[in-house]
């Protein structure tokens, strides 16, 4: 399971994507995914917001995630 | 109504093309907003801005905004275009616009287009100062 990273999230993790270790249990929902990411990279917890996109749509905490989904962390947007 | 929408993420914005894109025989008004790089932010001198995007999602979100604007107002044409990459002071970074039969519709739509884009579209802006770089709005 891979997570795409942009903006400050990319800087915090130090890479444009993050892959969950195959040996560990994978997150089943957006909420679990955010929790695991924040645990691995505590700086993510200091952002003013952190959303998750599943298959390029904003996802709710209860949305389930499976391998093969295109998953992305969306730190606070600042276009315009 | 048959709306014509143009949604793009580009390396460079040419503001001179937008009138042709928005003008329409049934439009009595064209309204455009151009966002550009400002030299000072809270008294600190900005050297440049750098934009990056999650393109597939950003295009989808921009299309949703254009659709919503066309539901709210009677618009003939809508343009939403954002630039990515490094942009120097005074360079345009975003252009949004609409045309409609009368001016009220396009004025209101134009404000909605830029305000909603800033809220929802996955584009990120880094301010580059002489001695530091800051992702805008990232921390409280």
mmCIF file of C-alpha atoms in Angstrom:
data_model
loop_
_atom_site.group_PDB
_atom_site.id
_atom_site.type_symbol
_atom_site.label_atom_id
_atom_site.label_comp_id
_atom_site.label_asym_id
_atom_site.label_seq_id
_atom_site.Cartn_x
_atom_site.Cartn_y
_atom_site.Cartn_z
ATOM 1 C CA UNK A 1 0.000 0.000 0.000
ATOM 2 C CA UNK A 2 1.473 3.291 -1.151
ATOM 3 C CA UNK A 3 0.604 6.859 -0.146
ATOM 4 C CA UNK A 4 1.335 9.849 -2.399
ATOM 5 C CA UNK A 5 2.787 12.889 -0.653
ATOM 6 C CA UNK A 6 2.725 16.555 -1.585
ATOM 7 C CA UNK A 7 3.804 19.924 -0.227
ATOM 8 C CA UNK A 8 4.858 19.944 3.396
ATOM 9 C CA UNK A 9 3.867 16.275 3.845
ATOM 10 C CA UNK A 10 6.452 15.356 1.222
ATOM 11 C CA UNK A 11 9.094 17.406 3.057
ATOM 12 C CA UNK A 12 8.233 15.827 6.422
ATOM 13 C CA UNK A 13 8.448 12.264 5.106
ATOM 14 C CA UNK A 14 11.389 13.115 2.858
ATOM 15 C CA UNK A 15 9.938 11.414 -0.198
ATOM 16 C CA UNK A 16 7.104 11.842 -2.704
ATOM 17 C CA UNK A 17 5.516 8.561 -1.585
ATOM 18 C CA UNK A 18 5.422 6.270 1.435
ATOM 19 C CA UNK A 19 4.976 2.502 1.360
ATOM 20 C CA UNK A 20 3.544 0.580 4.301
ATOM 21 C CA UNK A 21 5.713 -2.299 5.404
ATOM 22 C CA UNK A 22 4.242 -5.573 4.092
ATOM 23 C CA UNK A 23 4.887 -7.295 7.445
ATOM 24 C CA UNK A 24 2.738 -4.897 9.458
ATOM 25 C CA UNK A 25 -1.059 -4.898 9.458
ATOM 26 C CA UNK A 26 -2.259 -2.441 6.837
ATOM 27 C CA UNK A 27 -4.672 0.383 7.712
ATOM 28 C CA UNK A 28 -8.251 -0.503 6.805
ATOM 29 C CA UNK A 29 -9.746 2.973 6.920
ATOM 30 C CA UNK A 30 -8.709 6.560 6.277
ATOM 31 C CA UNK A 31 -8.713 7.183 10.021
ATOM 32 C CA UNK A 32 -6.321 4.278 10.653
ATOM 33 C CA UNK A 33 -4.102 5.391 7.804
ATOM 34 C CA UNK A 34 -3.827 8.919 9.203
ATOM 35 C CA UNK A 35 -3.085 7.487 12.658
ATOM 36 C CA UNK A 36 -0.301 5.264 11.355
ATOM 37 C CA UNK A 37 1.211 8.061 9.302
ATOM 38 C CA UNK A 38 1.141 10.445 12.275
ATOM 39 C CA UNK A 39 2.720 7.778 14.461
ATOM 40 C CA UNK A 40 5.547 7.231 11.983
ATOM 41 C CA UNK A 41 5.969 10.981 11.304
ATOM 42 C CA UNK A 42 4.854 13.009 14.361
ATOM 43 C CA UNK A 43 5.420 16.301 12.505
ATOM 44 C CA UNK A 44 2.324 15.477 10.425
ATOM 45 C CA UNK A 45 0.314 15.900 13.631
ATOM 46 C CA UNK A 46 1.376 19.536 13.887
ATOM 47 C CA UNK A 47 -0.210 20.590 10.577
ATOM 48 C CA UNK A 48 -3.322 22.761 10.671
ATOM 49 C CA UNK A 49 -5.201 20.019 8.819
ATOM 50 C CA UNK A 50 -4.522 16.707 7.141
ATOM 51 C CA UNK A 51 -6.972 15.219 4.650
ATOM 52 C CA UNK A 52 -6.762 11.995 2.689
ATOM 53 C CA UNK A 53 -7.781 11.437 -0.907
ATOM 54 C CA UNK A 54 -8.761 7.975 -2.125
ATOM 55 C CA UNK A 55 -8.742 7.570 -5.892
ATOM 56 C CA UNK A 56 -8.360 11.350 -6.231
ATOM 57 C CA UNK A 57 -11.476 12.245 -4.204
ATOM 58 C CA UNK A 58 -11.537 13.649 -0.661
ATOM 59 C CA UNK A 59 -12.333 10.768 1.691
ATOM 60 C CA UNK A 60 -14.031 10.638 5.109
ATOM 61 C CA UNK A 61 -12.430 9.052 8.177
ATOM 62 C CA UNK A 62 -14.634 5.953 7.836
ATOM 63 C CA UNK A 63 -13.806 5.422 4.133
ATOM 64 C CA UNK A 64 -12.072 2.061 3.671
ATOM 65 C CA UNK A 65 -8.750 1.759 1.903
ATOM 66 C CA UNK A 66 -7.405 -1.283 0.071
ATOM 67 C CA UNK A 67 -4.179 -2.052 -1.751
ATOM 68 C CA UNK A 68 -4.510 -0.797 -5.286
ATOM 69 C CA UNK A 69 -6.375 2.376 -4.287
ATOM 70 C CA UNK A 70 -4.590 5.575 -5.194
ATOM 71 C CA UNK A 71 -4.126 7.152 -1.765
ATOM 72 C CA UNK A 72 -2.742 10.622 -1.091
ATOM 73 C CA UNK A 73 -2.166 12.772 1.970
ATOM 74 C CA UNK A 74 -3.549 16.272 1.450
ATOM 75 C CA UNK A 75 -1.897 18.815 3.775
ATOM 76 C CA UNK A 76 -3.493 22.302 3.988
ATOM 77 C CA UNK A 77 -4.028 23.501 0.413
ATOM 78 C CA UNK A 78 -2.779 26.949 -0.590
ATOM 79 C CA UNK A 79 -3.445 27.495 -4.271
ATOM 80 C CA UNK A 80 -4.360 30.844 -5.780
ATOM 81 C CA UNK B 1 -27.889 25.980 -21.177
ATOM 82 C CA UNK B 2 -24.784 24.789 -22.952
ATOM 83 C CA UNK B 3 -21.880 25.922 -20.781
ATOM 84 C CA UNK B 4 -18.356 25.942 -22.146
ATOM 85 C CA UNK B 5 -15.751 25.236 -19.491
ATOM 86 C CA UNK B 6 -11.999 25.333 -19.724
ATOM 87 C CA UNK B 7 -10.069 23.757 -16.852
ATOM 88 C CA UNK B 8 -6.289 23.612 -16.980
ATOM 89 C CA UNK B 9 -3.076 23.319 -15.014
ATOM 90 C CA UNK B 10 -0.212 24.840 -16.971
ATOM 91 C CA UNK B 11 3.430 25.809 -16.594
ATOM 92 C CA UNK B 12 2.882 29.384 -17.723
ATOM 93 C CA UNK B 13 -0.224 31.576 -17.762
ATOM 94 C CA UNK B 14 -0.897 33.909 -20.673
ATOM 95 C CA UNK B 15 -3.547 36.350 -19.445
ATOM 96 C CA UNK B 16 -4.077 37.787 -22.918
ATOM 97 C CA UNK B 17 -5.884 34.668 -24.130
ATOM 98 C CA UNK B 18 -8.686 34.761 -21.562
ATOM 99 C CA UNK B 19 -10.961 37.325 -23.235
ATOM 100 C CA UNK B 20 -11.205 35.229 -26.379
ATOM 101 C CA UNK B 21 -11.891 32.158 -24.257
ATOM 102 C CA UNK B 22 -14.738 33.837 -22.361
ATOM 103 C CA UNK B 23 -16.351 36.090 -24.962
ATOM 104 C CA UNK B 24 -19.648 34.753 -26.230
ATOM 105 C CA UNK B 25 -22.454 36.098 -28.411
ATOM 106 C CA UNK B 26 -24.937 35.781 -25.528
ATOM 107 C CA UNK B 27 -22.631 37.343 -22.942
ATOM 108 C CA UNK B 28 -22.979 41.018 -22.103
ATOM 109 C CA UNK B 29 -20.309 40.748 -19.429
ATOM 110 C CA UNK B 30 -16.962 39.069 -18.884
ATOM 111 C CA UNK B 31 -15.372 39.024 -15.446
ATOM 112 C CA UNK B 32 -11.834 37.792 -14.774
ATOM 113 C CA UNK B 33 -9.696 37.459 -11.674
ATOM 114 C CA UNK B 34 -5.936 37.081 -11.997
ATOM 115 C CA UNK B 35 -3.871 36.097 -8.960
ATOM 116 C CA UNK B 36 -0.216 37.097 -9.092
ATOM 117 C CA UNK B 37 2.958 36.922 -6.997
ATOM 118 C CA UNK B 38 3.150 39.728 -4.435
ATOM 119 C CA UNK B 39 6.593 40.918 -3.381
ATOM 120 C CA UNK B 40 5.884 41.339 0.335
ATOM 121 C CA UNK B 41 4.082 39.088 2.756
ATOM 122 C CA UNK B 42 3.798 40.498 6.298
ATOM 123 C CA UNK B 43 6.695 42.872 5.602
ATOM 124 C CA UNK B 44 8.988 40.078 4.444
ATOM 125 C CA UNK B 45 10.363 40.178 0.945
ATOM 126 C CA UNK B 46 9.355 37.231 -1.220
ATOM 127 C CA UNK B 47 11.814 36.139 -3.884
ATOM 128 C CA UNK B 48 9.426 33.744 -5.645
ATOM 129 C CA UNK B 49 6.571 31.326 -5.110
ATOM 130 C CA UNK B 50 6.715 27.672 -6.002
ATOM 131 C CA UNK B 51 3.519 25.767 -6.740
ATOM 132 C CA UNK B 52 2.976 22.046 -6.880
ATOM 133 C CA UNK B 53 -0.176 20.031 -7.389
ATOM 134 C CA UNK B 54 -1.777 16.614 -7.272
ATOM 135 C CA UNK B 55 -2.827 17.121 -10.856
ATOM 136 C CA UNK B 56 -5.414 14.384 -11.407
ATOM 137 C CA UNK B 57 -7.317 15.403 -8.295
ATOM 138 C CA UNK B 58 -6.852 19.146 -8.804
ATOM 139 C CA UNK B 59 -8.413 18.973 -12.285
ATOM 140 C CA UNK B 60 -11.378 17.043 -10.859
ATOM 141 C CA UNK B 61 -11.879 19.568 -8.062
ATOM 142 C CA UNK B 62 -11.590 22.489 -10.481
ATOM 143 C CA UNK B 63 -14.201 20.887 -12.749
ATOM 144 C CA UNK B 64 -16.552 20.495 -9.756
ATOM 145 C CA UNK B 65 -16.184 24.202 -8.982
ATOM 146 C CA UNK B 66 -16.959 25.144 -12.588
ATOM 147 C CA UNK B 67 -20.019 22.852 -12.577
ATOM 148 C CA UNK B 68 -21.266 24.322 -9.317
ATOM 149 C CA UNK B 69 -20.840 27.865 -10.623
ATOM 150 C CA UNK B 70 -22.851 26.969 -13.728
ATOM 151 C CA UNK B 71 -25.645 25.635 -11.498
ATOM 152 C CA UNK B 72 -25.700 28.771 -9.336
ATOM 153 C CA UNK B 73 -25.491 31.407 -12.088
ATOM 154 C CA UNK B 74 -26.515 31.654 -15.724
ATOM 155 C CA UNK B 75 -23.048 31.479 -17.272
ATOM 156 C CA UNK B 76 -22.086 30.986 -20.880
ATOM 157 C CA UNK B 77 -18.410 30.276 -20.364
ATOM 158 C CA UNK B 78 -16.064 29.526 -17.458
ATOM 159 C CA UNK B 79 -12.263 29.395 -17.292
ATOM 160 C CA UNK B 80 -10.196 28.070 -14.375
ATOM 161 C CA UNK B 81 -6.464 27.884 -15.007
ATOM 162 C CA UNK B 82 -3.667 27.521 -12.463
ATOM 163 C CA UNK B 83 0.071 27.572 -12.977
ATOM 164 C CA UNK B 84 2.627 25.305 -11.309
ATOM 165 C CA UNK B 85 6.369 25.598 -10.858
ATOM 166 C CA UNK B 86 8.418 28.591 -9.786
ATOM 167 C CA UNK B 87 6.821 32.009 -10.277
ATOM 168 C CA UNK B 88 8.630 35.318 -9.836
ATOM 169 C CA UNK B 89 7.203 38.568 -8.413
ATOM 170 C CA UNK B 90 4.379 39.990 -10.594
ATOM 171 C CA UNK B 91 3.924 36.791 -12.581
ATOM 172 C CA UNK B 92 0.343 35.513 -12.883
ATOM 173 C CA UNK B 93 -0.310 32.244 -11.050
ATOM 174 C CA UNK B 94 -4.045 31.752 -11.428
ATOM 175 C CA UNK B 95 -6.763 33.044 -13.719
ATOM 176 C CA UNK B 96 -10.463 32.411 -13.266
ATOM 177 C CA UNK B 97 -13.320 33.995 -15.141
ATOM 178 C CA UNK B 98 -16.866 33.719 -16.363
ATOM 179 C CA UNK B 99 -19.116 35.349 -18.898
ATOM 180 C CA UNK B 100 -22.844 35.801 -18.642
ATOM 181 C CA UNK B 101 -25.778 37.686 -20.143
ATOM 182 C CA UNK B 102 -25.604 40.357 -17.446
ATOM 183 C CA UNK B 103 -22.794 41.471 -15.166
ATOM 184 C CA UNK B 104 -24.166 40.262 -11.828
ATOM 185 C CA UNK B 105 -23.772 36.600 -12.712
ATOM 186 C CA UNK B 106 -20.179 36.785 -13.874
ATOM 187 C CA UNK B 107 -19.081 39.066 -11.011
ATOM 188 C CA UNK B 108 -20.491 36.735 -8.370
ATOM 189 C CA UNK B 109 -19.295 33.594 -10.139
ATOM 190 C CA UNK B 110 -15.757 34.946 -10.464
ATOM 191 C CA UNK B 111 -15.497 35.508 -6.697
ATOM 192 C CA UNK B 112 -16.921 32.039 -6.038
ATOM 193 C CA UNK B 113 -14.450 30.417 -8.457
ATOM 194 C CA UNK B 114 -11.336 31.829 -6.791
ATOM 195 C CA UNK B 115 -12.567 31.519 -3.202
ATOM 196 C CA UNK B 116 -13.569 27.872 -3.648
ATOM 197 C CA UNK B 117 -10.374 27.040 -5.536
ATOM 198 C CA UNK B 118 -8.350 28.317 -2.580
ATOM 199 C CA UNK B 119 -10.371 26.139 -0.196
ATOM 200 C CA UNK B 120 -10.525 22.813 -1.980
ATOM 201 C CA UNK B 121 -8.126 22.359 -4.895
ATOM 202 C CA UNK B 122 -4.987 20.356 -4.024
ATOM 203 C CA UNK B 123 -2.369 22.901 -4.990
ATOM 204 C CA UNK B 124 0.382 23.943 -2.608
ATOM 205 C CA UNK B 125 2.354 27.171 -2.499
ATOM 206 C CA UNK B 126 5.798 27.596 -1.030
ATOM 207 C CA UNK B 127 7.022 31.113 -0.274
ATOM 208 C CA UNK B 128 10.697 31.481 -1.023
ATOM 209 C CA UNK B 129 12.388 34.212 1.003
ATOM 210 C CA UNK B 130 16.072 35.130 0.973
ATOM 211 C CA UNK B 131 16.892 32.900 3.946
ATOM 212 C CA UNK B 132 14.017 30.437 4.252
ATOM 213 C CA UNK B 133 11.196 28.622 2.501
ATOM 214 C CA UNK B 134 7.698 28.235 3.961
ATOM 215 C CA UNK B 135 4.732 26.124 2.844
ATOM 216 C CA UNK B 136 1.818 28.559 3.114
ATOM 217 C CA UNK B 137 -0.941 27.782 5.694
ATOM 218 C CA UNK B 138 0.670 24.497 6.671
ATOM 219 C CA UNK B 139 0.834 25.132 10.426
ATOM 220 C CA UNK B 140 -1.668 26.909 12.711
#
